[in-house]
Amino acid sequence: MTLNVGVIGTGMIGQDHIRRITHVLSGARVAAVTDVDLDRARTVADDLPGAVVHETGQALIADAGVDAVIVTSWGPTHEEYVLAGIAAGKQVFCEKPLATTREACERIVDAEVAAGRRLVMVGFMRRYDAQYGAMKAAVTGGAIGLPLLMHAAHRNPSVPDHYTSDMIINDSTVHDIDVARWMFDDEIAAITVLKPRRSTKAREGFNDPLFVLMEMASGVLVDVEASVNAGFGYDIRGEVVCEDGTVELSESAGAIIKSAAQFAGRVPQSWPERFAPAFDTEFRAWIAAVTAGGTTGPSAWDGYAATVACDTAAAALHSGQREPVVLRERPDLYKEA
Ligand code: NAP
């Protein structure tokens, strides 16, 4: 059986997911697309045999020829489409963020709980990265003892001029927030954000880098250096310190060359380069789960918890204080996940 998916938002990542569904993976085809820029949607559809272009996301979701929906539009539009997908009883893959406010995420969680089954997967693709998977296996396997600390770094080579310090948290560190919750099967209890010396490459008034300190409910501490003008590459680092050993992400997924008393390997230059295999694995898992009648992976609860943590981190950035992360009670629907 081929799963017919509809894609809302044919911008950068929407087109990348369409490419992977059409040319890399099997089991699904893109049956419909839409975008607020309809010309862009039509151009994308030109390369998709039989794909319909809808004028709105709502029309795409209502299309009987669309079995499941992928939401890759601008973040503030996600709530509307995810809620419509749930109302239509269709499985939804939503790129991060699930929604941009705590309240919007709560409305999605409430709708899914009322539906009585999981219909939403959120695109936290690091959970599908082979290196992070090996790290989690080492942490949960127990051979190196109880985890105590995690050190992480999220370094972007550069960002567009409109990027703000809040976006370092909401757009970049959100992935480290999800990794922390997933790595330790735990919620974040409190967040402090410190402002190191400002990079001279950051424009006036823009705090870059940031140092984000998360206290997990268990007491594990997670620190994240988030830099968005690192220049040399897209450098994602992580090391978990346990009682009897440590586990860290590899320096390079590619070849290391040793020559003339030096060694060298490639630093990825962008998130698509670093995480392309993880995105493929993520969508392979989603297509298989939806074809089997359910969903998998990061849930609406995970999306809610990440958005609340981002809001809390932004508050901590502005207050200079340690801010507690306050979540509502986790509904039963998400307890077994
Ligand atoms: P993008 O290139 O700006 O694409 C978003 C597209 O959605 C644009 O074509 C935009 O049109 C369109 N759009 C805006 N409002 C819409 C609406 N109401 N209905 C339908 N389409 C609408 O952004 P992007 O980089 O692809 O990001 C899209 C989402 O993916 C964001 O939530 C982002 O955070 C997420 N993302 C996740 C990752 C990851 O690592 N998992 C990486 C990149 C992006 P206009 O340009 O005309 O506004």
mmCIF file of N, CA and C in Angstrom, residues 4-8 31-34 52-70 80-92:
data_model
loop_
_atom_site.group_PDB
_atom_site.id
_atom_site.type_symbol
_atom_site.label_atom_id
_atom_site.label_comp_id
_atom_site.label_asym_id
_atom_site.label_seq_id
_atom_site.Cartn_x
_atom_site.Cartn_y
_atom_site.Cartn_z
ATOM 1 N N ASN A 4 -0.712 8.137 0.762
ATOM 2 C CA ASN A 4 -0.817 9.415 0.043
ATOM 3 C C ASN A 4 -0.710 10.552 1.044
ATOM 4 N N VAL A 5 0.371 11.330 0.954
ATOM 5 C CA VAL A 5 0.558 12.415 1.922
ATOM 6 C C VAL A 5 0.337 13.764 1.255
ATOM 7 N N GLY A 6 -0.153 14.706 2.067
ATOM 8 C CA GLY A 6 -0.304 16.085 1.620
ATOM 9 C C GLY A 6 0.657 16.951 2.410
ATOM 10 N N VAL A 7 1.317 17.883 1.736
ATOM 11 C CA VAL A 7 2.335 18.721 2.386
ATOM 12 C C VAL A 7 1.852 20.175 2.409
ATOM 13 N N ILE A 8 1.770 20.724 3.621
ATOM 14 C CA ILE A 8 1.370 22.131 3.800
ATOM 15 C C ILE A 8 2.629 22.935 4.088
ATOM 16 N N ALA A 31 0.751 13.397 -2.646
ATOM 17 C CA ALA A 31 -0.474 13.451 -3.453
ATOM 18 C C ALA A 31 -1.015 14.869 -3.560
ATOM 19 N N ALA A 32 -0.619 15.747 -2.632
ATOM 20 C CA ALA A 32 -1.152 17.107 -2.646
ATOM 21 C C ALA A 32 -0.181 18.046 -1.939
ATOM 22 N N VAL A 33 -0.169 19.287 -2.381
ATOM 23 C CA VAL A 33 0.653 20.312 -1.727
ATOM 24 C C VAL A 33 -0.135 21.608 -1.655
ATOM 25 N N THR A 34 0.280 22.462 -0.727
ATOM 26 C CA THR A 34 -0.224 23.823 -0.694
ATOM 27 C C THR A 34 0.816 24.709 -0.027
ATOM 28 N N VAL A 52 -2.003 17.172 -6.531
ATOM 29 C CA VAL A 52 -2.998 18.244 -6.595
ATOM 30 C C VAL A 52 -2.448 19.444 -5.820
ATOM 31 N N VAL A 53 -2.734 20.643 -6.324
ATOM 32 C CA VAL A 53 -2.387 21.858 -5.573
ATOM 33 C C VAL A 53 -3.664 22.411 -4.959
ATOM 34 N N HIS A 54 -3.683 22.520 -3.638
ATOM 35 C CA HIS A 54 -4.849 23.092 -2.951
ATOM 36 C C HIS A 54 -4.590 24.552 -2.601
ATOM 37 N N GLU A 55 -5.682 25.321 -2.562
ATOM 38 C CA GLU A 55 -5.527 26.763 -2.273
ATOM 39 C C GLU A 55 -5.263 27.022 -0.802
ATOM 40 N N THR A 56 -5.698 26.116 0.067
ATOM 41 C CA THR A 56 -5.474 26.304 1.509
ATOM 42 C C THR A 56 -5.087 24.975 2.159
ATOM 43 N N GLY A 57 -4.496 25.096 3.329
ATOM 44 C CA GLY A 57 -4.174 23.899 4.099
ATOM 45 C C GLY A 57 -5.434 23.150 4.509
ATOM 46 N N GLN A 58 -6.476 23.894 4.818
ATOM 47 C CA GLN A 58 -7.736 23.255 5.244
ATOM 48 C C GLN A 58 -8.288 22.388 4.109
ATOM 49 N N ALA A 59 -8.229 22.909 2.868
ATOM 50 C CA ALA A 59 -8.733 22.140 1.722
ATOM 51 C C ALA A 59 -7.895 20.886 1.518
ATOM 52 N N LEU A 60 -6.591 21.016 1.715
ATOM 53 C CA LEU A 60 -5.712 19.844 1.559
ATOM 54 C C LEU A 60 -6.070 18.776 2.593
ATOM 55 N N ILE A 61 -6.288 19.200 3.828
ATOM 56 C CA ILE A 61 -6.597 18.232 4.887
ATOM 57 C C ILE A 61 -7.933 17.536 4.599
ATOM 58 N N ALA A 62 -8.881 18.282 4.031
ATOM 59 C CA ALA A 62 -10.214 17.715 3.745
ATOM 60 C C ALA A 62 -10.205 16.789 2.530
ATOM 61 N N ASP A 63 -9.157 16.831 1.727
ATOM 62 C CA ASP A 63 -9.078 16.036 0.491
ATOM 63 C C ASP A 63 -9.098 14.538 0.825
ATOM 64 N N ALA A 64 -10.084 13.831 0.288
ATOM 65 C CA ALA A 64 -10.201 12.394 0.567
ATOM 66 C C ALA A 64 -9.023 11.613 -0.005
ATOM 67 N N GLY A 65 -8.308 12.218 -0.952
ATOM 68 C CA GLY A 65 -7.134 11.553 -1.529
ATOM 69 C C GLY A 65 -5.877 11.723 -0.701
ATOM 70 N N VAL A 66 -5.999 12.435 0.401
ATOM 71 C CA VAL A 66 -4.848 12.637 1.299
ATOM 72 C C VAL A 66 -5.060 11.773 2.540
ATOM 73 N N ASP A 67 -4.166 10.801 2.736
ATOM 74 C CA ASP A 67 -4.285 9.896 3.897
ATOM 75 C C ASP A 67 -3.676 10.524 5.148
ATOM 76 N N ALA A 68 -2.602 11.267 4.984
ATOM 77 C CA ALA A 68 -1.862 11.807 6.139
ATOM 78 C C ALA A 68 -1.232 13.131 5.726
ATOM 79 N N VAL A 69 -0.952 13.968 6.732
ATOM 80 C CA VAL A 69 -0.582 15.364 6.461
ATOM 81 C C VAL A 69 0.806 15.671 7.035
ATOM 82 N N ILE A 70 1.585 16.402 6.276
ATOM 83 C CA ILE A 70 2.883 16.893 6.750
ATOM 84 C C ILE A 70 2.805 18.415 6.822
ATOM 85 N N GLU A 80 -3.147 25.620 13.718
ATOM 86 C CA GLU A 80 -4.370 25.518 12.907
ATOM 87 C C GLU A 80 -4.394 24.216 12.111
ATOM 88 N N TYR A 81 -3.285 23.874 11.489
ATOM 89 C CA TYR A 81 -3.265 22.694 10.627
ATOM 90 C C TYR A 81 -3.236 21.392 11.436
ATOM 91 N N VAL A 82 -2.511 21.406 12.549
ATOM 92 C CA VAL A 82 -2.473 20.180 13.363
ATOM 93 C C VAL A 82 -3.871 19.908 13.943
ATOM 94 N N LEU A 83 -4.533 20.959 14.422
ATOM 95 C CA LEU A 83 -5.890 20.770 14.963
ATOM 96 C C LEU A 83 -6.847 20.279 13.878
ATOM 97 N N ALA A 84 -6.722 20.826 12.680
ATOM 98 C CA ALA A 84 -7.603 20.390 11.587
ATOM 99 C C ALA A 84 -7.316 18.937 11.218
ATOM 100 N N GLY A 85 -6.047 18.551 11.243
ATOM 101 C CA GLY A 85 -5.696 17.162 10.953
ATOM 102 C C GLY A 85 -6.301 16.218 11.983
ATOM 103 N N ILE A 86 -6.191 16.594 13.245
ATOM 104 C CA ILE A 86 -6.765 15.762 14.316
ATOM 105 C C ILE A 86 -8.277 15.681 14.138
ATOM 106 N N ALA A 87 -8.927 16.819 13.853
ATOM 107 C CA ALA A 87 -10.389 16.835 13.677
ATOM 108 C C ALA A 87 -10.810 15.931 12.519
ATOM 109 N N ALA A 88 -9.956 15.850 11.501
ATOM 110 C CA ALA A 88 -10.276 15.001 10.342
ATOM 111 C C ALA A 88 -9.894 13.541 10.581
ATOM 112 N N GLY A 89 -9.282 13.266 11.723
ATOM 113 C CA GLY A 89 -8.871 11.889 12.035
ATOM 114 C C GLY A 89 -7.683 11.435 11.203
ATOM 115 N N LYS A 90 -6.881 12.402 10.726
ATOM 116 C CA LYS A 90 -5.728 12.032 9.894
ATOM 117 C C LYS A 90 -4.428 12.159 10.683
ATOM 118 N N GLN A 91 -3.495 11.270 10.400
ATOM 119 C CA GLN A 91 -2.191 11.352 11.021
ATOM 120 C C GLN A 91 -1.456 12.590 10.513
ATOM 121 N N VAL A 92 -0.766 13.268 11.436
ATOM 122 C CA VAL A 92 -0.062 14.502 11.099
ATOM 123 C C VAL A 92 1.398 14.391 11.522
#
